[in-house]
Amino acid sequence: MSCKKDPKKENPVEPTSEETVYIMGTYGAESFLLTNGELSFFDNNIGRFGALDMAITDNGDLYVVGEVKHFGLGGSPSSLLFKNGVPCYEYNFDYASFGGIAIED
C-alpha cells in the first residue's frame, strides 16, 4: 500500500478491500489502534498504556508492546505486551521498558 499520489490520478491511492490497515497512535494520554477504520483502546486494568511498537505474524496475530503508567502510583512505569488486543500479563515487567518488537515466523 502506498500513500503516494497515483501519477495518473489527482487522488491518493486508497487501500483495497483485501488489505488490512493498522494505525497505532496516541489520543490524549492513551494509545489506540485503528484497524480498517475501527478504533480500539488498550484496556489492561493496570494503568494507561503507551504503545511503542507493533508487529504482525504471518498468520495475522498482532503484537503491540509499550509502557504502562500505573493508576494512582508514582514511580517507574512497567512494560506490557498485547496479543490481538489482549494483555499478556506474563510479559508485564516492572521497571523495564520495551522499546520494540520483531517476530520471526
PDB file of C-alpha atoms in Angstrom:
ATOM      1  CA  MET A   1       0.000   0.000   0.000  1.00  0.00           C
ATOM      2  CA  SER A   2       1.195   3.464  -0.687  1.00  0.00           C
ATOM      3  CA  CYS A   3       0.025   6.907   0.283  1.00  0.00           C
ATOM      4  CA  LYS A   4       1.766   8.455  -2.712  1.00  0.00           C
ATOM      5  CA  LYS A   5      -0.366  10.011  -5.386  1.00  0.00           C
ATOM      6  CA  ASP A   6      -1.031   7.867  -8.419  1.00  0.00           C
ATOM      7  CA  PRO A   7       0.672   9.606 -11.351  1.00  0.00           C
ATOM      8  CA  LYS A   8      -2.473   9.079 -13.445  1.00  0.00           C
ATOM      9  CA  LYS A   9      -4.865  10.496 -10.834  1.00  0.00           C
ATOM     10  CA  GLU A  10      -5.099  13.520  -8.600  1.00  0.00           C
ATOM     11  CA  ASN A  11      -6.347  11.486  -5.602  1.00  0.00           C
ATOM     12  CA  PRO A  12      -4.133   9.373  -3.314  1.00  0.00           C
ATOM     13  CA  VAL A  13      -4.172   5.615  -3.801  1.00  0.00           C
ATOM     14  CA  GLU A  14      -6.692   4.011  -1.450  1.00  0.00           C
ATOM     15  CA  PRO A  15      -6.255   0.572   0.138  1.00  0.00           C
ATOM     16  CA  THR A  16      -8.216  -2.259  -1.445  1.00  0.00           C
ATOM     17  CA  SER A  17     -10.744  -4.338   0.466  1.00  0.00           C
ATOM     18  CA  GLU A  18      -8.153  -7.153   0.594  1.00  0.00           C
ATOM     19  CA  GLU A  19      -5.710  -5.117   2.684  1.00  0.00           C
ATOM     20  CA  THR A  20      -5.833  -4.673   6.447  1.00  0.00           C
ATOM     21  CA  VAL A  21      -4.531  -1.297   7.551  1.00  0.00           C
ATOM     22  CA  TYR A  22      -3.317  -0.889  11.155  1.00  0.00           C
ATOM     23  CA  ILE A  23      -2.627   2.578  12.546  1.00  0.00           C
ATOM     24  CA  MET A  24      -1.274   2.900  16.078  1.00  0.00           C
ATOM     25  CA  GLY A  25      -1.234   6.253  17.816  1.00  0.00           C
ATOM     26  CA  THR A  26      -1.927   8.285  20.917  1.00  0.00           C
ATOM     27  CA  TYR A  27      -5.008  10.347  21.714  1.00  0.00           C
ATOM     28  CA  GLY A  28      -4.573  12.492  24.795  1.00  0.00           C
ATOM     29  CA  ALA A  29      -2.718  10.217  27.209  1.00  0.00           C
ATOM     30  CA  GLU A  30      -3.953   6.867  25.845  1.00  0.00           C
ATOM     31  CA  SER A  31      -2.803   4.812  22.901  1.00  0.00           C
ATOM     32  CA  PHE A  32      -5.193   3.401  20.338  1.00  0.00           C
ATOM     33  CA  LEU A  33      -5.246   1.033  17.400  1.00  0.00           C
ATOM     34  CA  LEU A  34      -7.233   1.825  14.281  1.00  0.00           C
ATOM     35  CA  THR A  35      -7.898  -1.332  12.224  1.00  0.00           C
ATOM     36  CA  ASN A  36      -9.567  -0.615   8.891  1.00  0.00           C
ATOM     37  CA  GLY A  37     -11.288   2.367  10.477  1.00  0.00           C
ATOM     38  CA  GLU A  38     -12.351   0.573  13.689  1.00  0.00           C
ATOM     39  CA  LEU A  39     -10.995   2.296  16.801  1.00  0.00           C
ATOM     40  CA  SER A  40      -9.930   0.369  19.918  1.00  0.00           C
ATOM     41  CA  PHE A  41      -8.016   1.308  23.046  1.00  0.00           C
ATOM     42  CA  PHE A  42      -5.662  -0.916  25.051  1.00  0.00           C
ATOM     43  CA  ASP A  43      -7.555  -1.990  28.195  1.00  0.00           C
ATOM     44  CA  ASN A  44      -5.344  -3.620  30.841  1.00  0.00           C
ATOM     45  CA  ASN A  45      -6.686  -2.824  34.369  1.00  0.00           C
ATOM     46  CA  ILE A  46      -3.191  -1.652  35.401  1.00  0.00           C
ATOM     47  CA  GLY A  47      -2.905   1.880  34.071  1.00  0.00           C
ATOM     48  CA  ARG A  48      -2.553   3.986  30.967  1.00  0.00           C
ATOM     49  CA  PHE A  49      -0.816   2.187  28.133  1.00  0.00           C
ATOM     50  CA  GLY A  50       1.578   3.987  25.805  1.00  0.00           C
ATOM     51  CA  ALA A  51       2.065   1.823  22.708  1.00  0.00           C
ATOM     52  CA  LEU A  52       5.597   1.938  21.307  1.00  0.00           C
ATOM     53  CA  ASP A  53       5.813  -0.707  18.568  1.00  0.00           C
ATOM     54  CA  MET A  54       3.806  -3.419  16.824  1.00  0.00           C
ATOM     55  CA  ALA A  55       4.417  -6.484  14.675  1.00  0.00           C
ATOM     56  CA  ILE A  56       2.166  -8.837  12.724  1.00  0.00           C
ATOM     57  CA  THR A  57       2.871 -12.548  12.269  1.00  0.00           C
ATOM     58  CA  ASP A  58       2.314 -14.437   9.032  1.00  0.00           C
ATOM     59  CA  ASN A  59      -0.874 -15.924  10.496  1.00  0.00           C
ATOM     60  CA  GLY A  60      -2.245 -12.445  11.310  1.00  0.00           C
ATOM     61  CA  ASP A  61      -1.586 -12.241  15.059  1.00  0.00           C
ATOM     62  CA  LEU A  62      -0.936  -8.646  16.081  1.00  0.00           C
ATOM     63  CA  TYR A  63       1.543  -7.925  18.896  1.00  0.00           C
ATOM     64  CA  VAL A  64       1.882  -4.467  20.489  1.00  0.00           C
ATOM     65  CA  VAL A  65       4.447  -3.506  23.145  1.00  0.00           C
ATOM     66  CA  GLY A  66       4.566  -0.402  25.281  1.00  0.00           C
ATOM     67  CA  GLU A  67       4.702   1.163  28.714  1.00  0.00           C
ATOM     68  CA  VAL A  68       2.064   1.280  31.435  1.00  0.00           C
ATOM     69  CA  LYS A  69       1.786   4.184  33.857  1.00  0.00           C
ATOM     70  CA  HIS A  70       0.121   2.766  36.950  1.00  0.00           C
ATOM     71  CA  PHE A  71      -3.103   4.289  38.287  1.00  0.00           C
ATOM     72  CA  GLY A  72      -2.571   6.300  41.457  1.00  0.00           C
ATOM     73  CA  LEU A  73       1.079   5.304  41.836  1.00  0.00           C
ATOM     74  CA  GLY A  74       4.155   7.373  41.336  1.00  0.00           C
ATOM     75  CA  GLY A  75       7.392   5.805  40.259  1.00  0.00           C
ATOM     76  CA  SER A  76       8.617   3.938  37.258  1.00  0.00           C
ATOM     77  CA  PRO A  77       6.340   2.567  34.562  1.00  0.00           C
ATOM     78  CA  SER A  78       6.208  -1.079  33.587  1.00  0.00           C
ATOM     79  CA  SER A  79       6.126  -2.673  30.161  1.00  0.00           C
ATOM     80  CA  LEU A  80       3.381  -4.843  28.719  1.00  0.00           C
ATOM     81  CA  LEU A  81       2.783  -6.974  25.619  1.00  0.00           C
ATOM     82  CA  PHE A  82      -0.623  -7.242  23.951  1.00  0.00           C
ATOM     83  CA  LYS A  83      -1.518 -10.093  21.574  1.00  0.00           C
ATOM     84  CA  ASN A  84      -4.574  -9.457  19.395  1.00  0.00           C
ATOM     85  CA  GLY A  85      -5.761  -6.741  21.779  1.00  0.00           C
ATOM     86  CA  VAL A  86      -5.450  -8.870  24.934  1.00  0.00           C
ATOM     87  CA  PRO A  87      -2.742  -8.123  27.532  1.00  0.00           C
ATOM     88  CA  CYS A  88      -0.205 -10.913  28.077  1.00  0.00           C
ATOM     89  CA  TYR A  89       0.478 -10.435  31.775  1.00  0.00           C
ATOM     90  CA  GLU A  90       3.333 -12.951  31.756  1.00  0.00           C
ATOM     91  CA  TYR A  91       5.170 -10.268  29.765  1.00  0.00           C
ATOM     92  CA  ASN A  92       4.461  -7.499  32.278  1.00  0.00           C
ATOM     93  CA  PHE A  93       7.794  -6.213  33.605  1.00  0.00           C
ATOM     94  CA  ASP A  94       8.105  -3.566  36.309  1.00  0.00           C
ATOM     95  CA  TYR A  95      10.902  -1.016  35.971  1.00  0.00           C
ATOM     96  CA  ALA A  96      11.668  -2.147  32.415  1.00  0.00           C
ATOM     97  CA  SER A  97      10.925  -0.536  29.094  1.00  0.00           C
ATOM     98  CA  PHE A  98      10.098  -2.459  25.938  1.00  0.00           C
ATOM     99  CA  GLY A  99      11.369  -0.407  23.022  1.00  0.00           C
ATOM    100  CA  GLY A 100      10.414  -2.550  20.047  1.00  0.00           C
ATOM    101  CA  ILE A 101       9.303  -5.958  18.826  1.00  0.00           C
ATOM    102  CA  ALA A 102      10.249  -8.278  15.976  1.00  0.00           C
ATOM    103  CA  ILE A 103       8.772 -11.666  15.129  1.00  0.00           C
ATOM    104  CA  GLU A 104      10.268 -14.475  13.108  1.00  0.00           C
ATOM    105  CA  ASP A 105       7.695 -16.993  11.901  1.00  0.00           C
TER     106      ASP A 105
END
